[in-house]
Coordinates of N, CA and C in Angstrom, one line a residue:
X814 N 0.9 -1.2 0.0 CA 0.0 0.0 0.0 C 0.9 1.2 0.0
X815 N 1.1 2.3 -1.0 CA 2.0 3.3 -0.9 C 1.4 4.0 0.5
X816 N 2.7 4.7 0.9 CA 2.5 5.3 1.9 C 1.6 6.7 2.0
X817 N 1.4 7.1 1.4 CA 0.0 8.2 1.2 C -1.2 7.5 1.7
X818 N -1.2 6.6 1.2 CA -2.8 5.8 0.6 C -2.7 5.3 2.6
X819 N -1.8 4.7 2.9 CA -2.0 4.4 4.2 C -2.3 5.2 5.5
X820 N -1.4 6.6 5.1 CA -1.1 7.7 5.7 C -2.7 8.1 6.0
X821 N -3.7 8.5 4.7 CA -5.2 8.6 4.8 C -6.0 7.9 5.7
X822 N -5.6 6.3 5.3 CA -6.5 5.1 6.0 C -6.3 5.3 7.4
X823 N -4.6 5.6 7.7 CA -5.0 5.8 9.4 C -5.7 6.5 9.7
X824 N -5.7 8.1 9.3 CA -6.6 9.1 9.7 C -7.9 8.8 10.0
X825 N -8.6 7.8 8.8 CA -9.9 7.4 9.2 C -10.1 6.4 10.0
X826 N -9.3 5.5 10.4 CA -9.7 4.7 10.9 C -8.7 5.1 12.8
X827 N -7.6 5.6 12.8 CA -7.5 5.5 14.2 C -7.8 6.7 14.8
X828 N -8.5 6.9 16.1 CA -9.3 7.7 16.9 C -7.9 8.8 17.1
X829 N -8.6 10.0 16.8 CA -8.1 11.3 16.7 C -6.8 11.6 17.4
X830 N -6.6 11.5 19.1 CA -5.8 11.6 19.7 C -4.8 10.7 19.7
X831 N -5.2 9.6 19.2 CA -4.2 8.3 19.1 C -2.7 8.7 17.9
X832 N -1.8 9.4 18.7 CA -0.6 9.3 17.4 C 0.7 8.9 18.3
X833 N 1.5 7.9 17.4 CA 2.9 7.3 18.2 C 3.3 7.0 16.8
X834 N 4.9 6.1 16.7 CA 6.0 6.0 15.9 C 5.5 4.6 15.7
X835 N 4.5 4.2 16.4 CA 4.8 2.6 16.2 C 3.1 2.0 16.2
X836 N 3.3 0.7 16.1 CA 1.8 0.1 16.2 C 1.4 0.1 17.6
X837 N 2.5 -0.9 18.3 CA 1.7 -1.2 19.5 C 1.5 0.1 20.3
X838 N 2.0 1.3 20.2 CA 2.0 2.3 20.8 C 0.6 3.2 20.7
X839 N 0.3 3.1 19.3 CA -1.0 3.9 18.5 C -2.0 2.5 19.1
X840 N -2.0 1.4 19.5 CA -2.7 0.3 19.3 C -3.2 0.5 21.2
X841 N -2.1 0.5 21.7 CA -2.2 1.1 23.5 C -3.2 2.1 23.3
X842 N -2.9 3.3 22.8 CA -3.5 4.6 22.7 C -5.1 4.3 22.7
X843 N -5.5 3.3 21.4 CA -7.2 3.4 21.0 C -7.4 2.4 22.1
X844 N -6.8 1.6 22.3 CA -7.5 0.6 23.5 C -8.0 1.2 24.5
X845 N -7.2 2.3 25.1 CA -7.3 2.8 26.2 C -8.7 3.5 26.2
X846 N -8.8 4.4 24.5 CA -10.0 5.2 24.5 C -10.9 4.1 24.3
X847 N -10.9 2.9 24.0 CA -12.5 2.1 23.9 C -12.3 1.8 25.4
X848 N -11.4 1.6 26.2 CA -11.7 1.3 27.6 C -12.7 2.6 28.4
X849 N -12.1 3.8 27.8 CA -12.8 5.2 28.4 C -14.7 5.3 28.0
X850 N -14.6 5.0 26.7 CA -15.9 4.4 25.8 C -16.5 3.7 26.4
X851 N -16.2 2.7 27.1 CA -16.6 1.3 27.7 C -17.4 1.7 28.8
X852 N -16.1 2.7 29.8 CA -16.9 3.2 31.3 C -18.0 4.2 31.0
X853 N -17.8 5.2 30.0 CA -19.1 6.1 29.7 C -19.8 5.1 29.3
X854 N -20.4 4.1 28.4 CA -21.7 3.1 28.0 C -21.7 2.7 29.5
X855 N -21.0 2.2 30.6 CA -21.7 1.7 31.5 C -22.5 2.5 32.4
X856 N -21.4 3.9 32.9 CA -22.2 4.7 33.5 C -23.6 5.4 33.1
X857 N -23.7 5.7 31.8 CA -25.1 5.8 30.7 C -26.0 4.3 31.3
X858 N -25.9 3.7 31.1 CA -26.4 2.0 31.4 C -26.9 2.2 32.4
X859 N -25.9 2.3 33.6 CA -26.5 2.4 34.6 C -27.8 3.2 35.4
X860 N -27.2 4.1 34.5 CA -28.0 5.6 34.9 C -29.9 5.6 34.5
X861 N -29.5 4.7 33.0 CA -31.3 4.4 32.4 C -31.5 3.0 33.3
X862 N -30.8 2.0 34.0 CA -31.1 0.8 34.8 C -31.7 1.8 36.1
X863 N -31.9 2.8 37.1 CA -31.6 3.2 37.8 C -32.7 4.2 37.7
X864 N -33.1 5.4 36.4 CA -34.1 6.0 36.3 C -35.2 4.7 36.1
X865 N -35.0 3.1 35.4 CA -36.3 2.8 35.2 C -37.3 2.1 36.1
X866 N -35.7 1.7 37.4 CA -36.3 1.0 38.8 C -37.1 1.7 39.2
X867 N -36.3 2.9 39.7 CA -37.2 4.3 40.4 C -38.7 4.3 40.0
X868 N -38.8 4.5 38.6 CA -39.9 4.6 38.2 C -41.2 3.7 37.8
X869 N -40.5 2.1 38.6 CA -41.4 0.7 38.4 C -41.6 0.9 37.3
X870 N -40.6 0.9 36.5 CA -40.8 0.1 34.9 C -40.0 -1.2 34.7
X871 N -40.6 -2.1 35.8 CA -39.3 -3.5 35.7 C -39.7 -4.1 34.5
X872 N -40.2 -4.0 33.6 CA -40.7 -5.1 32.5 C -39.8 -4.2 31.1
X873 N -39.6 -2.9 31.3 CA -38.5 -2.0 30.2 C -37.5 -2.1 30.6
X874 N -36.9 -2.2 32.1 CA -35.9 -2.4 32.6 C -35.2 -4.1 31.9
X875 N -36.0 -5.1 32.2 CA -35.9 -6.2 31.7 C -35.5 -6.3 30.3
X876 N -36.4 -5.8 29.7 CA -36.3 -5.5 27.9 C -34.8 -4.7 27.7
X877 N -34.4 -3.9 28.8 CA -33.3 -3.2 28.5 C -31.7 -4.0 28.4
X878 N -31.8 -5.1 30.0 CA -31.0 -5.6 30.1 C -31.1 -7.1 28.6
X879 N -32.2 -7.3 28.3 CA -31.8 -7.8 27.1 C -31.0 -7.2 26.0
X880 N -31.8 -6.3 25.5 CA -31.3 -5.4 24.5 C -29.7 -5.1 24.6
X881 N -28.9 -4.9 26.2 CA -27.8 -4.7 26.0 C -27.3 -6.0 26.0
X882 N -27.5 -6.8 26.4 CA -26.5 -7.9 26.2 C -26.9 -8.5 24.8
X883 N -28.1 -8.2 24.0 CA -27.5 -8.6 22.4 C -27.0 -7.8 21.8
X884 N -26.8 -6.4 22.3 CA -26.1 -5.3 21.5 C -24.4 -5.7 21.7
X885 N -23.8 -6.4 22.9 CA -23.1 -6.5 22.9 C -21.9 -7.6 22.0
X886 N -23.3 -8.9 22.0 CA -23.2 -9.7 20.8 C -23.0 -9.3 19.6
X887 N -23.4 -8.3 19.4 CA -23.6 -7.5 18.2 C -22.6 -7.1 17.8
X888 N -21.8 -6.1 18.9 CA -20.3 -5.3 18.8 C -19.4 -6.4 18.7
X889 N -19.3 -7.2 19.8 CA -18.5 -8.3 19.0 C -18.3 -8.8 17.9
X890 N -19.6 -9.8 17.2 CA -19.5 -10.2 16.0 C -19.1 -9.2 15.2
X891 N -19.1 -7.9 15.1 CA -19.2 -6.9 13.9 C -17.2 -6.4 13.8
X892 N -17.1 -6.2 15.0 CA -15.7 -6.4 15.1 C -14.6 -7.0 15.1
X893 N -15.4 -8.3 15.7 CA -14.6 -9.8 15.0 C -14.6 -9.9 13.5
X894 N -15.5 -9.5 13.0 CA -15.4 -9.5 11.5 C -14.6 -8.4 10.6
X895 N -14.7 -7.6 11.3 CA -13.4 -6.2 10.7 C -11.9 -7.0 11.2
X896 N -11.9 -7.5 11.8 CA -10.8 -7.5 12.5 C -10.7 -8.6 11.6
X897 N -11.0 -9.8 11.4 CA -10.5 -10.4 10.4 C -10.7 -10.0 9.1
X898 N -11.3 -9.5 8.5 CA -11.1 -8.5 7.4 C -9.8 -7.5 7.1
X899 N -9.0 -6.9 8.0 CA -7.8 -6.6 8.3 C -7.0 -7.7 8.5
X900 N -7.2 -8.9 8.6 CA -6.2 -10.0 9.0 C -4.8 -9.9 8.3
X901 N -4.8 -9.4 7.1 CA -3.4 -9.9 6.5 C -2.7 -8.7 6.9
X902 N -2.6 -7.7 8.3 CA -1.8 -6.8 8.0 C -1.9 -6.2 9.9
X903 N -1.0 -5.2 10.1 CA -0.4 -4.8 11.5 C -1.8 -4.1 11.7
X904 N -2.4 -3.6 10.9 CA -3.7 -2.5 10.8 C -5.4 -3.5 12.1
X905 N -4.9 -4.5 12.0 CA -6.1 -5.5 12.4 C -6.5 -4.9 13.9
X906 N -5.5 -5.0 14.6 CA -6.1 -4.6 15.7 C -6.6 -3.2 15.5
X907 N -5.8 -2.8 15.6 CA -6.4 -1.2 15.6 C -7.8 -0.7 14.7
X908 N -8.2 -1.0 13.5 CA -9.1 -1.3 13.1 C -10.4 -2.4 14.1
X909 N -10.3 -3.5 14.4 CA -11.0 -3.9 15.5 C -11.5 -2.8 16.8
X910 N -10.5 -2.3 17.2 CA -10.5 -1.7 18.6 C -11.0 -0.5 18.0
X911 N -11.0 0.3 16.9 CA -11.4 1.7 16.3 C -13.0 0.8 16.0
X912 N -13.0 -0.2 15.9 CA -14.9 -0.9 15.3 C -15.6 -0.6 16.5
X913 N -14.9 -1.1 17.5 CA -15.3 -1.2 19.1 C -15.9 0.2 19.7
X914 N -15.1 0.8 19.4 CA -14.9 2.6 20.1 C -16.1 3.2 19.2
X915 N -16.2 3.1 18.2 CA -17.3 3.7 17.1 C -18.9 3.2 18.0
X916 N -18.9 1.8 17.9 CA -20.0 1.1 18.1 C -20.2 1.5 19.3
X917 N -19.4 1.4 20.4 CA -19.9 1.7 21.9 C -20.5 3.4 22.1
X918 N -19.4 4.5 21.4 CA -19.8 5.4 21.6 C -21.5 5.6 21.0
X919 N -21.7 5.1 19.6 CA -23.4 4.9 18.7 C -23.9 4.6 20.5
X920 N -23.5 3.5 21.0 CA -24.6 2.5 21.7 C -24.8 3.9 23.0
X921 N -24.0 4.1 23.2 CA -24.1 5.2 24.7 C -24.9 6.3 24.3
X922 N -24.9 7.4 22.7 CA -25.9 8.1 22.5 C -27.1 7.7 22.3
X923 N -27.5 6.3 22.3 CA -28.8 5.4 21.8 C -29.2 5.6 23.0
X924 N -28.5 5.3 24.1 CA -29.1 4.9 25.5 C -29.5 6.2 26.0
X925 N -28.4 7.3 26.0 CA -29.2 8.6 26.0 C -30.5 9.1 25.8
X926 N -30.6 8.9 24.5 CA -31.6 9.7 23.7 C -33.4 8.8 24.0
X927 N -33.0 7.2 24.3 CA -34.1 6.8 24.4 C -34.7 6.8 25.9
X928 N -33.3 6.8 26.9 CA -33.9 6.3 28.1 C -33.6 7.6 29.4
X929 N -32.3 8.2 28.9 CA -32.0 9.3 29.9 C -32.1 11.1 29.3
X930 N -33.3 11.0 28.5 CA -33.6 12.3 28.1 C -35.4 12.2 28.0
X931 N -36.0 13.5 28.2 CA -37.7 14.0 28.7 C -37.9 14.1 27.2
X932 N -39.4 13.9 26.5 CA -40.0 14.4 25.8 C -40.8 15.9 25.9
X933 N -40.4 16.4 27.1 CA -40.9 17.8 27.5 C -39.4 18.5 28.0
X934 N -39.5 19.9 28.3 CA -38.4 20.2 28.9 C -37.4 20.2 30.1
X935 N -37.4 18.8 30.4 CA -37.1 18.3 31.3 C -35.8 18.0 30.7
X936 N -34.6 18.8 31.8 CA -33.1 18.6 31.0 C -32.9 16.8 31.4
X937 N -32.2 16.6 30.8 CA -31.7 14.8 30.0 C -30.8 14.6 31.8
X938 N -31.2 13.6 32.3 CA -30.6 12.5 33.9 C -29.0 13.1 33.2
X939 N -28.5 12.4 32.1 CA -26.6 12.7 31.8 C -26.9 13.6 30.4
X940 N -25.9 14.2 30.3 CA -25.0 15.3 29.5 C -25.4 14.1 28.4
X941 N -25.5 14.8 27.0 CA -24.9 14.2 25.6 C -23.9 13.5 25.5
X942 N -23.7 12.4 25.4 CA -22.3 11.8 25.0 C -21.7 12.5 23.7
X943 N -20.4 12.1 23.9 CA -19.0 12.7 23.5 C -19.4 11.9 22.0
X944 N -19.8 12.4 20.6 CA -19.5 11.7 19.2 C -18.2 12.0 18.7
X945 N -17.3 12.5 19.5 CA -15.9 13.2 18.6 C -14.9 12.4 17.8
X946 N -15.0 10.9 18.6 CA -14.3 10.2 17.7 C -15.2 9.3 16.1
X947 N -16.4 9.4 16.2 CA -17.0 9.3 14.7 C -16.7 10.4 13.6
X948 N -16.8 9.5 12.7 CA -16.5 10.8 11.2 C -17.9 11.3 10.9
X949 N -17.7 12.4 10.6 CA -19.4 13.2 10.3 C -20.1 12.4 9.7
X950 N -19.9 11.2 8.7 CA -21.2 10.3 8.3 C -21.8 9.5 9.5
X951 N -21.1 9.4 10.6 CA -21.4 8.4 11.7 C -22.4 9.2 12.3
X952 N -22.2 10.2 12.5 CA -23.5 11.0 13.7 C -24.1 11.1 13.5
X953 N -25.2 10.8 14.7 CA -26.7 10.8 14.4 C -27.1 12.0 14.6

């Protein structure tokens, strides 16, 4: 792959802040941000698990904790499959773990918008999640 054409692909594909001389270094860097990704989806998680107790909705609450655990099936398979789609090159993980970080950030504004924000003007239980590491076609 000439080095331009690669130079590009990183840009799209590894998360903004992530820059080092080497792979495993750039590869440390995104992990860390889907780990940061990870704790915002949970704290979000929690927070609609917690507004729906309060409010004796155990049968949405139920549907919720489904919903996340096949979403999570979901993230996996979709990035198990990028990730071996990159398979023949250094690019695999970081591509995987950039699939990871995309998906979880989508999943945290989903959880926002459906479970921790009012249909009247009642300000939203958490803040907007962060979309900074999607490319403007990703955002909802």
């Amino acid at each position: 792959m000439p080095l331009f054409t690669l130079a590009l692909f990183l840009q799209a594909a590894n998360p903004a802040s992530c820059t080092g001389d080497d792979t495993p270094s750039i590869n440390a860097c995104a992990s860390a941000e889907f780990d940061a990704a990870d704790a915002e989806l949970n704290r979000y998680y929690q927070a609609a698990m917690r507004r729906l107790r309060s409010e004796g909705e155990g049968e949405a609450a139920k549907e919720l904790v489904k919903a996340q655990r096949a979403w999570i099936q979901y993230r996996d398979a979709e990035c198990g499959a990028v990730y071996q789609n990159w398979s023949g090159g250094s690019i695999r993980t970081l591509m995987g773990i950039s699939c990871q970080t995309r998906l979880t950030k989508l999943r945290t504004h989903v959880i926002w918008s459906h479970w921790l924000t009012y249909m009247d003007s009642t300000p939203p239980i958490l803040p907007r999640p962060d979309l900074s590491v999607l490319r403007d076609d990703d955002r909802p």
